[in-house]
mmCIF file of C-alpha atoms and ligand atoms in Angstrom:
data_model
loop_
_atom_site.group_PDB
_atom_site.id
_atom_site.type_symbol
_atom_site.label_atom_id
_atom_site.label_comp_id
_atom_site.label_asym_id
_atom_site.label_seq_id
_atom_site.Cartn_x
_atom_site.Cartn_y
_atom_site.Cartn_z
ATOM 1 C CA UNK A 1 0.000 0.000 0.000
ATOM 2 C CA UNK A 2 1.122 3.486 -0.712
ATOM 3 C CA UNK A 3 1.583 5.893 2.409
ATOM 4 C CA UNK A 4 -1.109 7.819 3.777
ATOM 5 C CA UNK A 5 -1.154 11.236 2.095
ATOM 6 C CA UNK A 6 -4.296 13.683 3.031
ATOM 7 C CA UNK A 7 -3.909 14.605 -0.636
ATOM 8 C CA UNK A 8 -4.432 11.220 -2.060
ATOM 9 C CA UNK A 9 -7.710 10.779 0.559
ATOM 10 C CA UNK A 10 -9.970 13.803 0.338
ATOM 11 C CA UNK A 11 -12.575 13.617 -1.958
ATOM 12 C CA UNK A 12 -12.355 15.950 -4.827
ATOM 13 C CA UNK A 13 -15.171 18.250 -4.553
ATOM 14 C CA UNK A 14 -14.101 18.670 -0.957
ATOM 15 C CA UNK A 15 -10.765 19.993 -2.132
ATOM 16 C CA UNK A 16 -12.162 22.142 -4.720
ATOM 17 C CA UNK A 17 -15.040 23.420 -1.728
ATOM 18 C CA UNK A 18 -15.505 26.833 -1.745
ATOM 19 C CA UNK A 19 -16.789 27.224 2.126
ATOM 20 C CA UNK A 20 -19.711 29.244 3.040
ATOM 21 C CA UNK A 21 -18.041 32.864 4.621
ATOM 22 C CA UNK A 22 -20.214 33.402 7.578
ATOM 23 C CA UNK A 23 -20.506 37.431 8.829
ATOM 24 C CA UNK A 24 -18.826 36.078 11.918
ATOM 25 C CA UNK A 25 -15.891 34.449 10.291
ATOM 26 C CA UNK A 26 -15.253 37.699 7.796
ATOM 27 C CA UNK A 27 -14.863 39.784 10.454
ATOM 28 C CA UNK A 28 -12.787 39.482 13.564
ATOM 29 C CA UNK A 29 -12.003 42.490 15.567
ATOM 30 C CA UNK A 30 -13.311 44.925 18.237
ATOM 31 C CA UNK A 31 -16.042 46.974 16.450
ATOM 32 C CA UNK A 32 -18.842 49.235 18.452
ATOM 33 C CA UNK A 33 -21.617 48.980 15.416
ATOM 34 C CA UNK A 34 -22.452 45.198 14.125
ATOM 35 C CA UNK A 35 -24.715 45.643 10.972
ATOM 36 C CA UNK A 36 -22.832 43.072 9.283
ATOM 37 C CA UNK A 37 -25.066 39.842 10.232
ATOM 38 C CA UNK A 38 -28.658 40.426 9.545
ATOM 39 C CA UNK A 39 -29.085 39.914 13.826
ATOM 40 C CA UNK A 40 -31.999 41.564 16.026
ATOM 41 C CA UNK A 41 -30.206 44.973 17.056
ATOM 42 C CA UNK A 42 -32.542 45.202 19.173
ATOM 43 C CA UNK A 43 -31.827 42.847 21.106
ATOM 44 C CA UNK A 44 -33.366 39.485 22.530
ATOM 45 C CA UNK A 45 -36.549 38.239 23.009
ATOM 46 C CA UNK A 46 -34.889 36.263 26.326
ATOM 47 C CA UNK A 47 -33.074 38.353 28.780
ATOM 48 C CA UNK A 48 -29.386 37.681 28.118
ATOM 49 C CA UNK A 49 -27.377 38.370 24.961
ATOM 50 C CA UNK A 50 -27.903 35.438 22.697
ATOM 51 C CA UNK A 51 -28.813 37.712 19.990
ATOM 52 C CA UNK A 52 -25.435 37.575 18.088
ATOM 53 C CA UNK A 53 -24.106 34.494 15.902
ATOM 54 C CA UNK A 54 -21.781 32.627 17.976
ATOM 55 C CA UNK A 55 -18.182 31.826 17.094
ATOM 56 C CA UNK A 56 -18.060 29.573 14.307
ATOM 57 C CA UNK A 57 -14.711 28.176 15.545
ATOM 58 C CA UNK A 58 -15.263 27.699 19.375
ATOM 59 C CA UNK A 59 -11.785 30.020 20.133
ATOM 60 C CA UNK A 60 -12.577 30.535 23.570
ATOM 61 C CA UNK A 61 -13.815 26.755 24.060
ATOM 62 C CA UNK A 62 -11.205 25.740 22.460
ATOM 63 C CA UNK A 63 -8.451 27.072 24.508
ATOM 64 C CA UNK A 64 -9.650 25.421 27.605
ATOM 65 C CA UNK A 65 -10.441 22.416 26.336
ATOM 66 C CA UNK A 66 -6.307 22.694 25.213
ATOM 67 C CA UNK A 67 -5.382 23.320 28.364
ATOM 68 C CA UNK A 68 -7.279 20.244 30.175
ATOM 69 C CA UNK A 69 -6.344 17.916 27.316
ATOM 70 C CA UNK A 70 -3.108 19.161 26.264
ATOM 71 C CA UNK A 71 -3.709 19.082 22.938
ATOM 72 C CA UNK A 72 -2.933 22.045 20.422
ATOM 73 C CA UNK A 73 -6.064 24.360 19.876
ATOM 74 C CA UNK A 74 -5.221 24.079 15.454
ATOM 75 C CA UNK A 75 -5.601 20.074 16.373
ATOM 76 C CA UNK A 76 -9.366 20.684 17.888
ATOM 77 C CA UNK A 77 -12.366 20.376 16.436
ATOM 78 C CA UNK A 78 -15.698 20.820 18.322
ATOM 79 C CA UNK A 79 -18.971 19.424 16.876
ATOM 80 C CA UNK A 80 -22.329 19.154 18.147
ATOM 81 C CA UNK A 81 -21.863 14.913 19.808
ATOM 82 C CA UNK A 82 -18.985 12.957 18.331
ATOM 83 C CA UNK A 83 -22.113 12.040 16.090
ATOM 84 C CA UNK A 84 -21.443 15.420 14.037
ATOM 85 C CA UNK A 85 -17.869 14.796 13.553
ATOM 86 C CA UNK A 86 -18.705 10.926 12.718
ATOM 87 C CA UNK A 87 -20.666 11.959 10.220
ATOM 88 C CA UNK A 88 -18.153 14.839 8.963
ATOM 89 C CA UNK A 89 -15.678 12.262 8.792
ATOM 90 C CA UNK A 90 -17.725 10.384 6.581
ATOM 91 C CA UNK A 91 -18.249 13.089 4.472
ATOM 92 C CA UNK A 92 -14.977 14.779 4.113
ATOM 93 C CA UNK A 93 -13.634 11.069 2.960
ATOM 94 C CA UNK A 94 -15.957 8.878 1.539
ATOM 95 C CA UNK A 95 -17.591 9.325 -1.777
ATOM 96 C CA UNK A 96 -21.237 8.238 -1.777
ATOM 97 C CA UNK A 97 -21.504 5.001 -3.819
ATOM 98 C CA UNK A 98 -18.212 4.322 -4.200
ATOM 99 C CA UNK A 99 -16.182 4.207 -0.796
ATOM 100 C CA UNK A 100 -15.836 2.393 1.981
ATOM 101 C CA UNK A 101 -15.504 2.226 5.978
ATOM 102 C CA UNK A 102 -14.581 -0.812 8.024
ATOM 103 C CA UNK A 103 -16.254 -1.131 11.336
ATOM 104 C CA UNK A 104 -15.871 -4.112 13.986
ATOM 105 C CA UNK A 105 -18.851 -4.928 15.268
ATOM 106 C CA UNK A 106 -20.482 -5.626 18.128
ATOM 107 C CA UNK A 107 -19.508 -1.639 18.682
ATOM 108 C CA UNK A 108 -21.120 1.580 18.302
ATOM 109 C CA UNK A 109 -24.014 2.353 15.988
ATOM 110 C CA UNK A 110 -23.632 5.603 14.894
ATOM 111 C CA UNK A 111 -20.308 4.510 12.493
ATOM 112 C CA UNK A 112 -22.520 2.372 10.402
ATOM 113 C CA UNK A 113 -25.676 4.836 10.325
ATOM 114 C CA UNK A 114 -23.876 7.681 9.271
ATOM 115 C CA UNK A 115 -22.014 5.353 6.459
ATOM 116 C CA UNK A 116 -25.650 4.476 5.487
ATOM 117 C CA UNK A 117 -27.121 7.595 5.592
ATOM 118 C CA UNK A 118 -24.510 9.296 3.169
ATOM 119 C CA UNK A 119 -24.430 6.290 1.053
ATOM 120 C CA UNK A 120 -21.274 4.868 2.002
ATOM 121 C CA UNK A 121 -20.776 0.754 1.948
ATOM 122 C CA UNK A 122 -19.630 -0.521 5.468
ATOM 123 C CA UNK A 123 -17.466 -3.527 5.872
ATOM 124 C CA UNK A 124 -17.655 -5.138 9.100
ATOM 125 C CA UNK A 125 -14.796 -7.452 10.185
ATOM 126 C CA UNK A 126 -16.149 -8.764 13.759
ATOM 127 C CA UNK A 127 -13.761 -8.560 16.664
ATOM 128 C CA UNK A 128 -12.408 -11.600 18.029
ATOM 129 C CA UNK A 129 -14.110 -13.825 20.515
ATOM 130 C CA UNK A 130 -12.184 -11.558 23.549
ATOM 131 C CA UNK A 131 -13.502 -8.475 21.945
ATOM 132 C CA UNK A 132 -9.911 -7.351 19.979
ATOM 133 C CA UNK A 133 -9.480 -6.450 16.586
ATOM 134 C CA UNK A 134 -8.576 -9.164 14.197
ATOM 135 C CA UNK A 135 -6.021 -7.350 12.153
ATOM 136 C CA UNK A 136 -5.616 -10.222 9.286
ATOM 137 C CA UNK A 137 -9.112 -10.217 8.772
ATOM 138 C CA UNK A 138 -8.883 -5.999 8.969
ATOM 139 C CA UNK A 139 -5.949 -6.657 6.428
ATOM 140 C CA UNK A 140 -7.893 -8.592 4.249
ATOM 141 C CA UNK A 141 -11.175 -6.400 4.424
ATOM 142 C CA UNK A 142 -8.710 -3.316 3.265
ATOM 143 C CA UNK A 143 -9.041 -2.372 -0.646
ATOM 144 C CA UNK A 144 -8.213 0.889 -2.439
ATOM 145 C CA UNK A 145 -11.768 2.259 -2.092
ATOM 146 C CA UNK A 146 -11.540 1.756 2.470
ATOM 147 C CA UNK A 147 -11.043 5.173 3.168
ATOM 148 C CA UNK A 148 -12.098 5.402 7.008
ATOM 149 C CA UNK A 149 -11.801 2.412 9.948
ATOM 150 C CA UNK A 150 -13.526 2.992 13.289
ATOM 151 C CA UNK A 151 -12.006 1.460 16.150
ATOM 152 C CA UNK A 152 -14.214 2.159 19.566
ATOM 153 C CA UNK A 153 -12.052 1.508 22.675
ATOM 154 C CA UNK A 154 -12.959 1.295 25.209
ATOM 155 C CA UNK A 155 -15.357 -0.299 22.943
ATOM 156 C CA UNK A 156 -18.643 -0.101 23.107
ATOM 157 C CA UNK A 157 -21.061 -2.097 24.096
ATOM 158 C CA UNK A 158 -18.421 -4.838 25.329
ATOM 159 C CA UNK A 159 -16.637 -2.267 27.670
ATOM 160 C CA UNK A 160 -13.004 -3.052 26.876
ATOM 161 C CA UNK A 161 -10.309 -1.448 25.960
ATOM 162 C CA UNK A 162 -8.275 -2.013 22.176
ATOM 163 C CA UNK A 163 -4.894 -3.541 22.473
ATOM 164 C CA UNK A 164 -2.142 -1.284 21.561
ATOM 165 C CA UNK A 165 -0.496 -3.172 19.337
ATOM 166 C CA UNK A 166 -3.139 -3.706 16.477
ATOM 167 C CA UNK A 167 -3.985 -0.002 17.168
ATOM 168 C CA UNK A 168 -0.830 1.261 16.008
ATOM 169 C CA UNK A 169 -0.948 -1.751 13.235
ATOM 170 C CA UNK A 170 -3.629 -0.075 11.657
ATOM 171 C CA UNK A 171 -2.160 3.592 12.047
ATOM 172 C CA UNK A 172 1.381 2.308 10.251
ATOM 173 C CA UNK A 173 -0.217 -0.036 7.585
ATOM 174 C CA UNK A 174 -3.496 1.611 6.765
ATOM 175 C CA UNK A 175 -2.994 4.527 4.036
ATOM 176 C CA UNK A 176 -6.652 5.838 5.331
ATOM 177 C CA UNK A 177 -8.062 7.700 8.645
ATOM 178 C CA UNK A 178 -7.727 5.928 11.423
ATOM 179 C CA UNK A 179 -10.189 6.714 14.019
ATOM 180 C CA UNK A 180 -9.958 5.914 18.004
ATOM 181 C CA UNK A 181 -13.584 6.955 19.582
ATOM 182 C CA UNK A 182 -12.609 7.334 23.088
ATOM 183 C CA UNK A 183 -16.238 8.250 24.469
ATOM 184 C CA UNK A 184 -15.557 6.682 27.602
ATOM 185 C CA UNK A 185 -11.272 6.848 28.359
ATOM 186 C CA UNK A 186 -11.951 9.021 30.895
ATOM 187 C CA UNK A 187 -13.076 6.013 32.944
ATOM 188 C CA UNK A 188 -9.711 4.900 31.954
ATOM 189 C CA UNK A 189 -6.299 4.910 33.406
ATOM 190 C CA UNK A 190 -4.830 5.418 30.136
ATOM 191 C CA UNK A 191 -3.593 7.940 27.791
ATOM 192 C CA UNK A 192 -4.962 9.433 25.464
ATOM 193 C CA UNK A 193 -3.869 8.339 21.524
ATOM 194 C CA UNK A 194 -4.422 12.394 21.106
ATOM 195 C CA UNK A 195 -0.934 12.265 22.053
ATOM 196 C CA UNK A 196 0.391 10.785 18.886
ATOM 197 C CA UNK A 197 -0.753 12.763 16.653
ATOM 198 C CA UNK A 198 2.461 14.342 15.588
ATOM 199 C CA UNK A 199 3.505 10.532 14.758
ATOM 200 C CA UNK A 200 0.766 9.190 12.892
ATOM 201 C CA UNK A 201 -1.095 11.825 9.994
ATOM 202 C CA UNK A 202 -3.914 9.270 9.574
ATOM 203 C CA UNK A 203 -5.200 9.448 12.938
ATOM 204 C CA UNK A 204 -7.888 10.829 14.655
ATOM 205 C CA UNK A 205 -9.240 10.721 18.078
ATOM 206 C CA UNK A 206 -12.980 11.366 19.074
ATOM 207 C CA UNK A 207 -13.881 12.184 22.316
ATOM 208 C CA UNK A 208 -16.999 14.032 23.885
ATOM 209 C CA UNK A 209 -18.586 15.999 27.612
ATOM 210 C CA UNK A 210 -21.749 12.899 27.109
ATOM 211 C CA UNK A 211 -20.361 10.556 29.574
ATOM 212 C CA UNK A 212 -17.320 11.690 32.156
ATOM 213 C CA UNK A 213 -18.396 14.764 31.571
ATOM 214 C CA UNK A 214 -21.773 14.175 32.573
ATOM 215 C CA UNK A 215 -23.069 16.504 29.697
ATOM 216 C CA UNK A 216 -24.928 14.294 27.179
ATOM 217 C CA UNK A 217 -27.979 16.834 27.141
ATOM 218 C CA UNK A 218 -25.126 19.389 26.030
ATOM 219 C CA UNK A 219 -23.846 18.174 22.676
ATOM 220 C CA UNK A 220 -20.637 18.537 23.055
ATOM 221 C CA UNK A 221 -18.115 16.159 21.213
ATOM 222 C CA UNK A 222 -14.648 16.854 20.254
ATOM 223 C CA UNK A 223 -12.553 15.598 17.489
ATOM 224 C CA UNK A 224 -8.537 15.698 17.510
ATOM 225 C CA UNK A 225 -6.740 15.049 14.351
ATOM 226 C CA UNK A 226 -4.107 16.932 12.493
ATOM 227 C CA UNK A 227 -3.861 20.529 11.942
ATOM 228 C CA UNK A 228 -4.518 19.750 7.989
ATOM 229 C CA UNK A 229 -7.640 17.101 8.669
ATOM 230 C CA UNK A 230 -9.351 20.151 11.146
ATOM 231 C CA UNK A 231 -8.809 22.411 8.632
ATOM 232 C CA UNK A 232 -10.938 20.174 6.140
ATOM 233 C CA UNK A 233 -13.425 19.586 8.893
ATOM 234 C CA UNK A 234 -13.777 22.517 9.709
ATOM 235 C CA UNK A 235 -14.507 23.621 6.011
ATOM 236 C CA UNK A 236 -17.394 21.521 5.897
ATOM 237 C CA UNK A 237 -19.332 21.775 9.141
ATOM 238 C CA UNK A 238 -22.260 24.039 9.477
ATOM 239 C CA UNK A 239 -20.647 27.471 10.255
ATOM 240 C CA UNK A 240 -22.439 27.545 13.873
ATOM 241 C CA UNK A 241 -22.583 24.002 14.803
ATOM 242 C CA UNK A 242 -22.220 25.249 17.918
ATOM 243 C CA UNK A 243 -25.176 27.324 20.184
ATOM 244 C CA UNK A 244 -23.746 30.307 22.001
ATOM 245 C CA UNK A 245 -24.846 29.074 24.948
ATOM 246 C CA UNK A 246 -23.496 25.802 24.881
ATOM 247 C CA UNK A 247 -20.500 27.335 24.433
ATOM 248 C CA UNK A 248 -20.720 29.470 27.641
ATOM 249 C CA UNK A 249 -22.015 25.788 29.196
ATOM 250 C CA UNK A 250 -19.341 23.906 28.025
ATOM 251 C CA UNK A 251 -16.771 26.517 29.187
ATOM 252 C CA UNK A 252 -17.873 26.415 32.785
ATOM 253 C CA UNK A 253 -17.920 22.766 32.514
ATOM 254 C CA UNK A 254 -13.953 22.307 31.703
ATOM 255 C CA UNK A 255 -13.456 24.069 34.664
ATOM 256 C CA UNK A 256 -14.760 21.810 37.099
ATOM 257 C CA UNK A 257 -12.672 19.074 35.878
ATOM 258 C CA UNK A 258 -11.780 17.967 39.978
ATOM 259 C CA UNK A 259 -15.577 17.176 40.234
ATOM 260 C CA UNK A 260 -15.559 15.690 36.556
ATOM 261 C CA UNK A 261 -13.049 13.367 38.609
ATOM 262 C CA UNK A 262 -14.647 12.527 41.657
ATOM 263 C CA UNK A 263 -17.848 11.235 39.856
ATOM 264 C CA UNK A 264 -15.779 9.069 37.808
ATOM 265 C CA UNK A 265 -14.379 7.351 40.776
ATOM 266 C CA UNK A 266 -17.340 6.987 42.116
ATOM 267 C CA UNK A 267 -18.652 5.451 39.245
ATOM 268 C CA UNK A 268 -15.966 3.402 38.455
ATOM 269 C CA UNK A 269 -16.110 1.998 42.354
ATOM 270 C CA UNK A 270 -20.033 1.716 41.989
ATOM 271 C CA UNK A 271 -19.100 -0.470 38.617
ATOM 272 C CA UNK A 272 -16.599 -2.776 40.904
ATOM 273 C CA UNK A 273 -19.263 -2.826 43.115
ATOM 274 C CA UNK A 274 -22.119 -4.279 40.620
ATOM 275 C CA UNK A 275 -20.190 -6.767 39.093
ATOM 276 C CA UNK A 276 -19.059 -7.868 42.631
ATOM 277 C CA UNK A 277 -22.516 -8.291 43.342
ATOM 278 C CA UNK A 278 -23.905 -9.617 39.819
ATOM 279 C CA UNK A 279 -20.946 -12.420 41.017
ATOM 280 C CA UNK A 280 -24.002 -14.192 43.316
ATOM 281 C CA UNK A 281 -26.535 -14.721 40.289
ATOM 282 C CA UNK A 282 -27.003 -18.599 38.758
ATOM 283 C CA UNK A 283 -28.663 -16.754 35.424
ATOM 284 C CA UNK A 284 -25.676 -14.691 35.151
ATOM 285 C CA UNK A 285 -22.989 -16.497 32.948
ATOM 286 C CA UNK A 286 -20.856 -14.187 32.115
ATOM 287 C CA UNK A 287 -19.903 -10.423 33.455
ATOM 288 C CA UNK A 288 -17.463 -9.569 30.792
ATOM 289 C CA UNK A 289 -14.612 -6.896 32.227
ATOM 290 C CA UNK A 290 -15.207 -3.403 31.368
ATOM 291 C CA UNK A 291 -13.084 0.121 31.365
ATOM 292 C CA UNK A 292 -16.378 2.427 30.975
ATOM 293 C CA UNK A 293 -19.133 3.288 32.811
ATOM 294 C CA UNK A 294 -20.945 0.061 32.152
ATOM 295 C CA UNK A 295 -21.050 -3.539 32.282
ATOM 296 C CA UNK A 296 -21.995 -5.916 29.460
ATOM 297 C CA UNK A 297 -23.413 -9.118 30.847
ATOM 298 C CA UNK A 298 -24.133 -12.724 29.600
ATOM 299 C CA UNK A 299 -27.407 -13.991 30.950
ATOM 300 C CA UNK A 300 -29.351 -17.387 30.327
ATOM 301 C CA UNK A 301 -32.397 -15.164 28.688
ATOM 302 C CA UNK A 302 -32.001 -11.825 27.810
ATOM 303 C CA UNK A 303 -35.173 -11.151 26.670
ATOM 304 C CA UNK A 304 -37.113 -12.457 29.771
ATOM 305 C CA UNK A 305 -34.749 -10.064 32.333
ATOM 306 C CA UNK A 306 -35.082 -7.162 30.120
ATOM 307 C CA UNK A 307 -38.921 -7.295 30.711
ATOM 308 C CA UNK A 308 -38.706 -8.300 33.871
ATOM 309 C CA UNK A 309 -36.588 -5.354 34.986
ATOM 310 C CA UNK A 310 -38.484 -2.921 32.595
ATOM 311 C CA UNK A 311 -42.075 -4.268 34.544
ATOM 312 C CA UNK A 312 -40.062 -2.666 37.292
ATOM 313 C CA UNK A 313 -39.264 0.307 35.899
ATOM 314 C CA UNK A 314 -35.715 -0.014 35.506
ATOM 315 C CA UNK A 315 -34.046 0.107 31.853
ATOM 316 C CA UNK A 316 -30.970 -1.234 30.338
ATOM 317 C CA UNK A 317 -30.261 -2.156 26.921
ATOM 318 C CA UNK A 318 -30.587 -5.198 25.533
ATOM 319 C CA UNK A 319 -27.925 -5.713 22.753
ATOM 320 C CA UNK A 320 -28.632 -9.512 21.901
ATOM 321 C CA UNK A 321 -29.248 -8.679 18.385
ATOM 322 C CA UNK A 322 -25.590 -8.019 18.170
ATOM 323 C CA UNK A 323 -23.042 -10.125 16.643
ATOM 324 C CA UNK A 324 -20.907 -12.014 19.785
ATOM 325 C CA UNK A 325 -23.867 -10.700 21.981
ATOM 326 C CA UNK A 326 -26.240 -13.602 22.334
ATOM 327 C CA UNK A 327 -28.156 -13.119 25.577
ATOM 328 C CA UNK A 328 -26.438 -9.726 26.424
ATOM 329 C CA UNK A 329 -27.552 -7.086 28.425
ATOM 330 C CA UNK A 330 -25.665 -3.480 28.941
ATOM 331 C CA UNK A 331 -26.030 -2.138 31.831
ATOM 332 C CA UNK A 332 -25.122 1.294 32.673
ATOM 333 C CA UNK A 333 -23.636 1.970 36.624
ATOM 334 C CA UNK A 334 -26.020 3.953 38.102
ATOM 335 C CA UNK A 335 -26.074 5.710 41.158
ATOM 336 C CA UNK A 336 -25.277 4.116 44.294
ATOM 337 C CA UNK A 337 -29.085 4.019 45.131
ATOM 338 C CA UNK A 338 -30.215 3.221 41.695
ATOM 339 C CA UNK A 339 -27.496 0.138 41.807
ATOM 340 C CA UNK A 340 -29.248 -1.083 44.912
ATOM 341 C CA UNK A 341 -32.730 -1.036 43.299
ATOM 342 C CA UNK A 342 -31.094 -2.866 40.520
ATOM 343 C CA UNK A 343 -29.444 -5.563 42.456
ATOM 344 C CA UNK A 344 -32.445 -5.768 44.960
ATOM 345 C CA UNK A 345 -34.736 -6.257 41.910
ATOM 346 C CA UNK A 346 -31.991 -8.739 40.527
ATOM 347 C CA UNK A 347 -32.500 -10.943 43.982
ATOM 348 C CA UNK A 348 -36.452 -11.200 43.150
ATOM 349 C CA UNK A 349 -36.118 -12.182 39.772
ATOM 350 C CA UNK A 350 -33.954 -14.900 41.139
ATOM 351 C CA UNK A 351 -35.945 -16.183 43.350
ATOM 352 C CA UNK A 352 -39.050 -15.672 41.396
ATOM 353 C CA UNK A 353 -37.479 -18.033 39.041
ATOM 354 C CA UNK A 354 -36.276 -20.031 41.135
ATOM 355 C CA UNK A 355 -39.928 -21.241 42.549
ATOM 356 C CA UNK A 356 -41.614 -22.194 38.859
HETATM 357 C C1 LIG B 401 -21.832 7.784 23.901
HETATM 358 C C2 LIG B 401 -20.888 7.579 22.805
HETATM 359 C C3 LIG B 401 -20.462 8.649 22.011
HETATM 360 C C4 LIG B 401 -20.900 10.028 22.354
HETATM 361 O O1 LIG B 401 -21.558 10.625 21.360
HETATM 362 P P1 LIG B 401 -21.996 12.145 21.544
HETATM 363 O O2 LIG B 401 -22.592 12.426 20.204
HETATM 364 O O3 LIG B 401 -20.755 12.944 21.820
HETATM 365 O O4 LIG B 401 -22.963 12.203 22.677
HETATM 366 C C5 LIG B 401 -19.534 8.430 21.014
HETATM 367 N N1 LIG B 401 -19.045 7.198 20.801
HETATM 368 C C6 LIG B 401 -19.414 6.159 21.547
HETATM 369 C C7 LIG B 401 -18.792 4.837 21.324
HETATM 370 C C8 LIG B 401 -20.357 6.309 22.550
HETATM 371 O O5 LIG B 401 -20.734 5.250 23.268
#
C-alpha cells in the first residue's frame, strides 16, 4: 500500500469546496456597530445576549479544552456529539456510492448509520471472541476504495479497551483515517492516543462531555486530528454548529474538571461494586470486564430479564441482536441508590425463578 497522504484521501469536490463565509468568520475584531449579520439589534426576546451568531470556531472553548487535554487548539475540532464529527468524517472522505468504511462490530451504531445515511458501503470485520481487533481479517477487508476504519475503545457495548499493538498496526499499515472513539477513556487509566498525533497523519481521536463529563444533554463532542484534517473539517461543518450558549455551558464545565473526577471514581467503584454483586446470580454467565461506565453481561435469557426489569421500571439495553452478543444485556452503573434497586430487583427475579 502506498503511504497515507491527506492529498491522495480527500474527496475531490471537498478539495475544490468553496466554504460558506459566515458574517462572523469575515470579520474578527473589536467593532462598536455590528450591521454586518442580519441579527436583532434590538436585542433578545430572552433576557441575556444570545442575539449575536456565535463563534463559528469555538476560540474561547477551544483554549480550555487545550489546556485540560493538552492538545494544540489548530488540532481541535468541536462538533455538536462525536455524532457530528462521525458523520463529517464520513463526508470529508468517503464518496457516496463508491467508498468504503470498516467497522468491527459488536460496537457503536452511529459509524454504520452515518455510512448508510450518506451512502457509504460498510465492511464489518467482527472482533475476536475476547472483543480485539482481528487485524488479518482488517488486512484482508482493506481495498483501495476503504477510506475510514472505526475502532471504539474502550469499545462499546463490550466495555473493553483495544490492544495497543493492532492499534498502532492499523495507524502504520493503513494509508486511510484511522479513528480511536474514546467516548468513555476518561473512565480509563490510560492515555490518550491524542498524544500521537504528531507521529501518525492518519489518525484521529474522538472524544466528547456525554459521559465523564456528565453533559450528554449538552452536545458537546470533540474531534482531535491533524492541523490539515481540522482544517478540512472545519470547512465543511455548518458554520455555527455550535449554540452560544453551549458554548458558555461547556466553558464552565472544563473548569470543574476535579468534580468531573470525583464522579468518575465513584462510578468506576459503583461499577466494581455491581459486578461484585452480579458475582451471586445462577442466570448470570458471564460479566465480561469493562473500562467504561458500564457492564456488558451474559445472561441465560435476555429477553425475559429485560422485561422483567423494565415491569419494574428499571431500563438497560438489551444488545442480543448483536453479533458475539447472544443473551447480552448493557447495563449502565447507576447511582449508588439506583445500583441497589437494581441488584435488589436482581435478587427477586432470582428467586421468582427459582420457585416455577
Ligand atoms: C456515547 C458515545 C459517544 C458520544 O456521542 P456524543 O454524540 O458525543 O454524545 C460516542 N461514541 C461512543 C462509542 C459512545 O458510546
Amino acid at each position: 500500500m502506498a503511504a497515507f497522504t491527506l492529498e491522495n484521501i480527500v474527496r475531490n469536490n471537498i478539495k475544490k469546496l468553496i466554504p460558506y463565509s459566515s458574517a462572523r468568520s469575515e470579520f474578527e475584531g473589536e467593532a462598536q456597530i455590528f450591521l454586518d449579520a442580519n441579527e436583532n439589534s434590538l436585542g433578545s426576546v430572552l433576557n441575556n445576549n444570545f442575539h449575536r451568531y456565535p463563534d463559528p470556531l469555538q476560540k474561547k472553548l477551544k483554549e480550555k479544552l487545550s489546556a485540560v487535554k493538552q492538545v494544540a487548539v489548530e488540532n481541535i475540532f468541536i462538533g455538536n456529539g462525536s455524532d457530528e464529527a462521525i458523520d463529517l468524517l464520513i463526508r470529508a472522505f468517503c464518496n457516496p456510492g463508491k467508498d468504503s468504511i470498516i467497522i468491527c462490530p459488536p460496537t457503536y451504531g452511529m459509524y454504520e448509520v452515518s455510512a448508510e445515511i450518506n451512502d457509504v458501503a460498510v465492511k464489518k470485520v467482527l472482533l475476536t471472541s475476547n472483543f480485539q481487533l482481528d487485524i488479518e481479517a482488517i488486512n484482508e477487508a482493506i481495498d483501495d476504495a476503504t477510506k475510514v476504519i472505526f475502532v471504539c475503545s474502550p469499545n462499546n457495548p463490550t466495555g473493553n479497551l483495544i490492544n495497543n499493538d493492532s492499534i498502532i498496526w492499523l495507524l502504520k499499515n493503513f494509508n486511510g483515517i484511522v479513528v480511536i472513539d474514546e467516548a468513555y477513556i476518561d473512565f480509563t487509566n490510560k492515555l490518550s492516543w491524542s498524544h500521537l498525533l504528531n507521529t501518525f497523519p492518519n489518525l484521529v481521536v474522538l472524544q466528547t462531555l456525554s459521559k465523564a463529563w456528565g453533559l450528554a444533554g449538552l452536545r458537546i463532542g470533540f474531534a482531535f486530528a491533524s492541523k490539515e484534517i481540522i482544517q478540512i473539517l472545519n470547512k465543511i461543518k455548518p458554520p455555527y454548529n455550535i449554540s452560544e450558549s453551549v458554548q458558555q455551558l461547556a466553558q464552565q464545565a472544563l473548569q470543574n474538571e476535579t468534580l468531573a473526577k470525583e464522579k468518575t471514581n465513584i462510578l468506576v467503584q459503583q461499577k466494581e461494586r455491581l459486578i461484585d454483586d452480579f458475582k451471586q446470580f445462577y442466570f448470570i454467565q458471564t460479566i465480561y470486564p469493562s473500562d467504561a461506565n458500564f457492564i456488558l453481561i451474559q445472561v441465560n435469557n435476555a429477553a425475559t430479564l429485560y422485561k422483567y426489569l423494565l415491569s419494574k421500571a428499571i431500563v438497560v439495553r438489551n444488545r442480543s441482536s448483536q453479533p458475539l452478543c447472544e443473551n447480552c444485556l448493557r447495563i449502565t452503573v447507576g447511582t449508588p441508590a439506583e445500583n441497589d434497586d437494581l441488584i435488589t430487583t436482581l435478587k427477586k427475579y432470582s428467586n421468582e425463578k427459582n420457585l416455577c
